[in-house]
Amino acid sequence: MKTIDELLSEGVAGKRVFVRADLNVPLDGTTITDDGRIRAVLPTVKALAQAGARVIVASHLGRPKGAPDPAFSLAPAAARLGELLGADVAFAEDTVGTSAESTVAGLADGQVAVIENLRFNAGETSKDDAERAAFADKLAGLADVYVGDGFGAVHRKHASVFDLPKKLPHYAGHLIATEVGVLKKLTDDVQRPYVVALGGAKVSDKLDVIDQLLGKADRLLIGGGMAYTFLKAQGHEVGISLLQEDQIPVVKEYMERAEKNGVELVLPVDVLVSREFPDLKTKAPANPTTVAADAIPADQEGLDIGPETRKLYASKLADAATVFWNGPMGVFEHPDYAEGTKAVAQALVDAPGFTVVGGGDSAAAVRTLGFDEKAFGHISTGGGASLEYLEGKTLPGLAALED
């Protein structure tokens, strides 16, 4: 895989460089609530602009239906990118139409433009190879060189991620090079003890990665909504907690394999429960109750790991040489259910080894809960991409860059 360093050494002054970024930021109306993904692509955009390239930044945002939708416009992201760069950033109001063409044509050396949401064109996400390729051909007409730097999208077989790199000289940006380097530390030459903390809502989302980790990790800590399927598999009452009944046989088999392989699989010993899901908008006090993990009332829902579990998980992370964490331990968006996620984040900060926050809600939680991002070894920009890499899957966007 060629990297941006090689591209810069070859010279980019005057060249139109298409940067496939991941500007898929959360929005409250037109206000960006977390600009982490924009900041993640800054090193690549800055390096290209300073070297005299005419930089065209492209991304998706949300899930529009293959047609323009103002609610998913990249205009706020383009404005924020300009603020972070300290320079004007031009904005094209379409992807491959007259606005994009004129905006790119108007760039001078060292200037940056953002084109509108790629998913406003049905060809971006089409399952039809010909339709995707046709859209990629139009995108290729805007540029001379392709730089892939949207790690959060490399597990998608989309036109700008998979098809476009094949049509232009292509290189990996600084972010993708960093992300791949980090993930290799979690798969190829792991320092031990290797501890993995997994949370989030659905156990089905994590089954493939658990399958792989049962042969690699020393300890697996399970929290979040997915923990209740494990507790149910042990025969415990879980009340009205999140539960995937159909996954119980697989979970039982994984628990048996963990014991056979000598992998310590650690489940909550206590949880915070309530009869009602908290109001995440008003953040009104929820007044949860703490109960043992095997004593959840039939009419209540588990919404966070309890204080004893927090201590337990912190102790299991205390000697870790390598840590990977993906998924919150509870409904961290509400202050009454944030302590479990906060405790795991703090345990990563305190751990002596290399710590990786695996993107998605975990990365959002770190920032929401006020942690210094520099306190972690690495915060990934792609939760789904990180998991699929650890599952051993081929990621289309990386495969295209390795061609």
Coordinates of C-alpha atoms in Angstrom, one line a residue:
M1 CA 0.0 0.0 0.0
K2 CA 1.5 3.3 -1.1
T3 CA 1.2 6.1 1.4
I4 CA 0.8 9.9 1.2
D5 CA 4.5 10.2 2.2
E6 CA 5.4 8.6 -1.2
L7 CA 2.9 10.9 -3.0
L8 CA 4.4 14.0 -1.4
S9 CA 7.9 12.9 -2.2
E10 CA 6.8 12.6 -5.9
G11 CA 5.4 16.1 -5.8
V12 CA 1.7 17.2 -5.9
A13 CA 1.9 20.9 -6.7
G14 CA -0.8 21.8 -9.2
K15 CA -2.4 18.3 -9.1
R16 CA -6.0 17.8 -8.2
V17 CA -6.0 15.4 -5.3
F18 CA -9.3 13.6 -4.4
V19 CA -9.3 12.9 -0.6
R20 CA -12.0 10.4 0.4
A21 CA -12.4 11.4 4.0
D22 CA -15.0 10.5 6.7
L23 CA -16.8 13.6 7.7
N24 CA -19.8 11.7 8.9
V25 CA -20.2 13.8 12.0
P26 CA -23.2 13.9 14.4
L27 CA -25.4 16.9 13.9
D28 CA -28.0 18.7 15.9
G29 CA -29.7 20.5 13.1
T30 CA -26.7 22.2 11.5
T31 CA -24.6 22.2 14.6
I32 CA -21.8 19.6 14.8
T33 CA -21.8 18.0 18.2
D34 CA -18.5 16.1 17.8
D35 CA -15.9 17.1 15.2
G36 CA -13.5 14.3 15.9
R37 CA -13.7 12.8 12.4
I38 CA -13.0 16.2 10.8
R39 CA -9.9 16.7 13.0
A40 CA -8.7 13.2 12.1
V41 CA -8.3 14.0 8.4
L42 CA -6.6 17.4 9.1
P43 CA -3.0 16.0 8.9
T44 CA -3.6 14.7 5.4
V45 CA -5.5 17.7 4.1
K46 CA -2.9 20.1 5.5
A47 CA 0.1 18.2 4.1
L48 CA -1.4 18.2 0.6
A49 CA -2.4 21.8 0.7
Q50 CA 1.0 22.9 2.0
A51 CA 2.6 21.0 -0.8
G52 CA 0.6 22.9 -3.4
A53 CA -2.1 20.4 -4.3
R54 CA -5.6 21.4 -5.2
V55 CA -7.5 19.3 -2.6
I56 CA -11.0 17.9 -3.2
V57 CA -12.4 16.5 0.0
A58 CA -15.3 14.1 -0.3
S59 CA -17.4 12.1 2.2
H60 CA -20.8 10.7 3.0
L61 CA -22.9 11.9 5.9
G62 CA -25.8 9.9 7.3
R63 CA -28.1 7.7 5.2
P64 CA -29.9 9.8 2.6
K65 CA -31.8 7.8 0.0
G66 CA -29.6 8.4 -3.0
A67 CA -30.9 11.9 -3.6
P68 CA -30.2 15.4 -2.2
D69 CA -31.6 15.9 1.3
P70 CA -30.7 19.2 3.2
A71 CA -30.7 17.4 6.5
F72 CA -27.6 15.5 5.4
S73 CA -25.7 18.3 3.7
L74 CA -21.9 18.4 4.3
A75 CA -22.0 22.2 4.4
P76 CA -21.6 22.3 8.2
A77 CA -18.6 19.9 7.9
A78 CA -17.0 22.0 5.2
A79 CA -17.4 25.2 7.3
R80 CA -15.8 23.4 10.3
L81 CA -12.9 22.1 8.2
G82 CA -12.2 25.7 7.1
E83 CA -12.2 26.8 10.7
L84 CA -9.7 24.1 11.7
L85 CA -7.5 24.8 8.7
G86 CA -7.6 28.5 9.2
A87 CA -8.4 29.0 5.5
D88 CA -11.3 29.4 3.2
V89 CA -12.8 26.1 2.0
A90 CA -14.9 26.1 -1.1
F91 CA -18.1 24.1 -1.1
A92 CA -19.8 22.5 -4.1
E93 CA -23.5 22.0 -3.9
D94 CA -23.5 18.7 -5.8
T95 CA -21.2 15.7 -6.2
V96 CA -20.3 15.5 -9.9
G97 CA -22.5 18.2 -11.5
T98 CA -21.8 21.8 -12.6
S99 CA -21.2 23.1 -9.1
A100 CA -18.6 20.4 -8.4
E101 CA -16.9 21.0 -11.8
S102 CA -16.8 24.8 -11.4
T103 CA -15.7 24.6 -7.8
V104 CA -12.8 22.3 -8.6
A105 CA -11.9 24.3 -11.7
G106 CA -11.7 27.4 -9.5
L107 CA -9.1 26.0 -7.1
A108 CA -5.6 27.4 -7.0
D109 CA -2.6 25.5 -5.8
G110 CA -2.9 24.9 -2.0
Q111 CA -6.6 25.5 -1.9
V112 CA -9.3 23.1 -0.6
A113 CA -12.8 22.3 -1.6
V114 CA -15.5 20.0 -0.2
I115 CA -18.1 18.5 -2.5
E116 CA -21.6 17.6 -1.4
N117 CA -22.6 14.4 0.3
L118 CA -21.5 11.4 -1.9
R119 CA -24.7 9.5 -0.9
F120 CA -26.8 12.1 -2.6
N121 CA -26.0 10.1 -5.7
A122 CA -27.4 6.6 -5.9
G123 CA -24.3 5.3 -7.6
E124 CA -22.2 5.7 -4.4
T125 CA -23.9 2.8 -2.5
S126 CA -25.4 0.8 -5.4
K127 CA -25.1 -3.0 -5.3
D128 CA -24.9 -2.9 -9.1
D129 CA -21.2 -2.9 -10.1
A130 CA -21.9 -1.0 -13.4
E131 CA -23.8 1.8 -11.6
R132 CA -21.1 2.2 -9.0
A133 CA -18.4 2.2 -11.7
A134 CA -20.2 4.9 -13.7
F135 CA -20.4 7.2 -10.7
A136 CA -16.7 6.5 -9.9
D137 CA -15.9 7.5 -13.5
K138 CA -17.5 10.9 -13.0
L139 CA -15.7 11.4 -9.7
A140 CA -12.4 10.4 -11.4
G141 CA -13.0 13.2 -13.9
L142 CA -12.6 15.7 -11.0
A143 CA -9.1 14.6 -10.0
D144 CA -5.6 13.4 -11.0
V145 CA -4.8 11.4 -7.8
Y146 CA -6.8 9.6 -5.2
V147 CA -6.0 9.6 -1.4
G148 CA -8.0 7.2 0.8
D149 CA -8.3 8.6 4.3
G150 CA -11.9 7.7 5.4
F151 CA -11.1 4.8 7.6
G152 CA -14.7 4.7 8.9
A153 CA -15.9 3.7 5.4
V154 CA -13.2 1.2 4.3
H155 CA -15.5 -1.7 5.1
R156 CA -18.0 -0.5 2.6
K157 CA -17.9 -1.5 -1.1
H158 CA -18.9 1.9 -2.3
A159 CA -18.0 3.8 -5.4
S160 CA -15.7 6.4 -3.8
V161 CA -14.1 3.8 -1.5
F162 CA -13.7 0.7 -3.7
D163 CA -14.2 1.6 -7.4
L164 CA -12.6 5.1 -7.6
P165 CA -9.1 4.1 -6.4
K166 CA -8.8 1.7 -9.3
K167 CA -9.3 4.6 -11.8
L168 CA -6.6 6.9 -10.4
P169 CA -3.1 6.6 -8.9
H170 CA -4.0 5.9 -5.3
Y171 CA -2.4 6.3 -1.9
A172 CA -3.3 5.8 1.8
G173 CA -3.6 9.0 3.8
H174 CA -2.1 9.6 7.2
L175 CA -5.2 8.5 9.1
I176 CA -5.6 5.1 7.3
A177 CA -1.9 4.4 7.6
T178 CA -2.1 5.0 11.3
E179 CA -5.3 3.0 11.8
V180 CA -3.9 0.0 9.9
G181 CA -0.6 0.2 11.9
V182 CA -2.6 0.2 15.2
L183 CA -4.8 -2.7 14.2
K184 CA -1.8 -4.8 13.3
K185 CA -0.6 -4.4 16.9
L186 CA -3.9 -6.0 17.9
T187 CA -3.6 -8.9 15.5
D188 CA -0.1 -9.7 14.5
D189 CA 2.4 -9.1 17.3
V190 CA 0.2 -8.6 20.4
Q191 CA 1.8 -7.7 23.7
R192 CA 0.2 -9.6 26.6
P193 CA -1.9 -9.6 28.7
Y194 CA -4.3 -8.7 25.9
V195 CA -7.6 -7.5 27.3
V196 CA -10.7 -6.7 25.2
A197 CA -13.7 -4.9 26.6
L198 CA -16.9 -5.1 24.5
G199 CA -20.2 -3.4 25.0
G200 CA -23.0 -1.9 23.0
A201 CA -26.6 -2.9 22.5
K202 CA -26.6 -6.1 20.4
V203 CA -24.5 -9.2 21.0
S204 CA -25.1 -10.2 17.3
D205 CA -23.0 -7.2 16.2
K206 CA -20.0 -8.6 18.1
L207 CA -20.3 -12.4 17.5
D208 CA -17.8 -12.5 14.7
V209 CA -15.2 -10.5 16.6
I210 CA -15.7 -12.6 19.8
D211 CA -15.2 -15.7 17.6
Q212 CA -11.8 -14.4 16.6
L213 CA -10.8 -13.1 20.0
L214 CA -11.5 -16.4 21.7
G215 CA -8.2 -17.6 20.1
K216 CA -6.3 -14.4 20.7
A217 CA -7.3 -12.4 23.8
D218 CA -6.4 -13.3 27.3
R219 CA -9.5 -11.7 28.8
L220 CA -12.9 -10.6 27.5
L221 CA -15.0 -8.1 29.5
I222 CA -18.6 -8.0 28.5
G223 CA -20.9 -5.0 29.2
G224 CA -23.7 -2.9 27.7
G225 CA -26.9 -4.3 26.4
M226 CA -25.2 -7.4 24.9
A227 CA -24.3 -8.6 28.5
Y228 CA -27.9 -9.5 29.2
T229 CA -27.9 -12.2 26.5
F230 CA -24.8 -13.7 28.3
L231 CA -26.5 -13.5 31.7
K232 CA -29.6 -15.2 30.2
A233 CA -27.4 -17.9 28.8
Q234 CA -26.2 -18.5 32.3
G235 CA -29.8 -19.0 33.4
H236 CA -30.4 -15.7 35.1
E237 CA -33.5 -13.5 35.0
V238 CA -32.8 -10.3 32.9
G239 CA -36.2 -8.7 33.2
I240 CA -37.0 -6.3 30.3
S241 CA -33.3 -5.8 29.5
L242 CA -32.1 -5.9 25.9
L243 CA -32.0 -9.6 25.0
Q244 CA -31.4 -11.5 21.8
E245 CA -33.0 -14.9 22.6
D246 CA -32.0 -16.4 19.2
Q247 CA -28.3 -15.8 20.0
I248 CA -28.3 -17.7 23.3
P249 CA -27.1 -21.0 21.8
V250 CA -24.1 -19.3 20.1
V251 CA -23.3 -17.4 23.3
K252 CA -23.3 -20.6 25.3
E253 CA -21.0 -22.2 22.8
Y254 CA -18.6 -19.2 23.0
M255 CA -18.6 -19.4 26.8
E256 CA -17.7 -23.0 26.6
R257 CA -14.9 -22.3 24.1
A258 CA -13.6 -19.5 26.3
E259 CA -13.2 -21.9 29.2
K260 CA -11.6 -24.5 27.0
N261 CA -9.1 -22.0 25.5
G262 CA -8.2 -20.5 28.8
V263 CA -9.7 -17.1 27.9
E264 CA -11.1 -15.4 31.0
L265 CA -14.7 -14.2 30.0
V266 CA -15.8 -11.7 32.6
L267 CA -19.5 -10.7 33.0
P268 CA -21.2 -8.1 35.2
V269 CA -21.7 -9.0 38.9
D270 CA -24.1 -6.1 39.5
V271 CA -26.1 -3.7 37.3
L272 CA -28.1 -0.6 37.5
V273 CA -31.8 -1.2 36.8
S274 CA -35.0 0.8 36.3
R275 CA -38.5 0.3 35.1
E276 CA -38.2 3.1 32.6
F277 CA -35.6 4.0 30.0
P278 CA -34.1 7.4 30.9
D279 CA -35.0 10.7 29.1
L280 CA -31.9 11.4 27.1
K281 CA -33.2 14.8 26.0
T282 CA -34.0 16.4 29.4
K283 CA -31.5 14.3 31.3
A284 CA -34.1 14.2 34.1
P285 CA -32.9 12.2 37.2
A286 CA -33.5 8.5 36.6
N287 CA -32.9 7.2 40.2
P288 CA -31.8 3.7 39.3
T289 CA -31.4 0.8 41.7
T290 CA -28.3 -1.4 42.0
V291 CA -29.0 -5.1 42.0
A292 CA -26.9 -8.3 41.7
A293 CA -26.5 -9.4 38.1
D294 CA -28.4 -12.6 39.0
A295 CA -31.2 -10.8 40.7
I296 CA -32.7 -8.4 38.1
P297 CA -36.4 -7.9 38.8
A298 CA -38.7 -9.2 36.1
D299 CA -40.2 -5.8 35.4
Q300 CA -36.9 -3.8 35.2
E301 CA -34.2 -3.2 32.7
G302 CA -30.5 -3.2 33.1
L303 CA -29.0 0.1 31.9
D304 CA -25.4 0.1 33.2
I305 CA -22.9 -2.0 35.0
G306 CA -22.9 -1.5 38.8
P307 CA -20.2 -0.3 41.2
E308 CA -18.8 -3.7 42.0
T309 CA -18.5 -4.6 38.3
R310 CA -16.7 -1.3 37.7
K311 CA -14.1 -2.2 40.3
L312 CA -13.9 -5.7 38.8
Y313 CA -13.3 -4.5 35.3
A314 CA -10.8 -1.9 36.4
S315 CA -8.8 -4.7 38.1
K316 CA -8.9 -6.9 35.0
L317 CA -7.5 -4.0 33.0
A318 CA -4.9 -2.9 35.5
D319 CA -2.0 -5.1 34.2
A320 CA -3.0 -5.1 30.5
A321 CA -0.2 -4.7 28.0
T322 CA -2.7 -4.3 25.2
V323 CA -6.3 -3.2 25.4
F324 CA -9.0 -2.9 22.8
W325 CA -12.4 -1.4 23.8
N326 CA -15.5 -1.2 21.6
G327 CA -18.9 -0.3 22.9
P328 CA -20.2 1.6 26.0
M329 CA -21.0 -0.3 29.2
G330 CA -24.4 1.4 29.5
V331 CA -26.6 4.3 28.5
F332 CA -23.7 6.8 28.9
E333 CA -25.7 9.6 27.3
H334 CA -27.5 10.0 30.6
P335 CA -25.5 11.0 33.7
D336 CA -27.1 8.4 35.9
Y337 CA -25.9 5.6 33.6
A338 CA -22.5 6.9 32.5
E339 CA -20.4 5.7 35.4
G340 CA -19.8 2.2 34.0
T341 CA -18.5 3.6 30.7
K342 CA -16.5 6.2 32.5
A343 CA -14.9 3.6 34.8
V344 CA -13.8 1.5 31.8
A345 CA -12.4 4.6 30.0
Q346 CA -10.5 5.6 33.2
A347 CA -9.1 2.1 33.5
L348 CA -7.7 2.4 30.0
V349 CA -6.1 5.7 30.9
D350 CA -4.5 4.0 34.0
A351 CA -3.5 0.8 32.2
P352 CA 0.3 0.5 31.6
G353 CA 0.1 -0.8 28.1
F354 CA -1.1 0.2 24.6
T355 CA -4.8 1.2 24.7
V356 CA -7.1 1.4 21.7
V357 CA -10.6 2.9 21.8
G358 CA -12.4 1.2 18.9
G359 CA -14.4 4.1 17.4
G360 CA -18.1 4.5 17.2
D361 CA -20.0 5.1 20.5
S362 CA -16.8 4.4 22.5
A363 CA -15.0 7.3 20.9
A364 CA -18.0 9.5 21.3
A365 CA -18.2 8.5 25.0
V366 CA -14.6 9.4 25.6
R367 CA -15.2 12.9 24.3
T368 CA -18.6 13.3 25.9
L369 CA -17.3 12.3 29.3
G370 CA -14.5 14.8 29.1
F371 CA -11.4 12.6 28.8
D372 CA -8.2 13.9 27.3
E373 CA -7.9 12.0 24.0
K374 CA -4.1 12.0 24.3
A375 CA -4.5 9.8 27.4
F376 CA -5.3 6.9 25.1
G377 CA -2.9 5.1 22.8
H378 CA -5.2 5.5 19.9
I379 CA -8.9 6.5 19.3
S380 CA -10.1 4.9 16.1
T381 CA -12.4 6.8 13.7
G382 CA -14.1 3.6 12.5
G383 CA -16.0 1.3 14.9
G384 CA -17.4 -1.0 12.2
A385 CA -14.2 -1.0 10.2
S386 CA -12.1 -1.8 13.3
L387 CA -14.3 -4.7 14.2
E388 CA -14.3 -6.2 10.7
Y389 CA -10.5 -5.9 10.6
L390 CA -10.3 -7.8 13.9
E391 CA -12.7 -10.4 12.5
G392 CA -10.2 -11.1 9.8
K393 CA -12.5 -9.8 7.0
T394 CA -11.1 -8.2 3.8
L395 CA -12.1 -4.5 3.9
P396 CA -12.9 -3.3 0.3
G397 CA -11.4 0.1 0.8
L398 CA -8.1 -1.2 2.0
A399 CA -8.0 -3.9 -0.7
A400 CA -8.5 -1.2 -3.3
L401 CA -5.6 0.8 -1.9
E402 CA -3.3 -2.2 -1.9
D403 CA -3.8 -2.9 -5.6

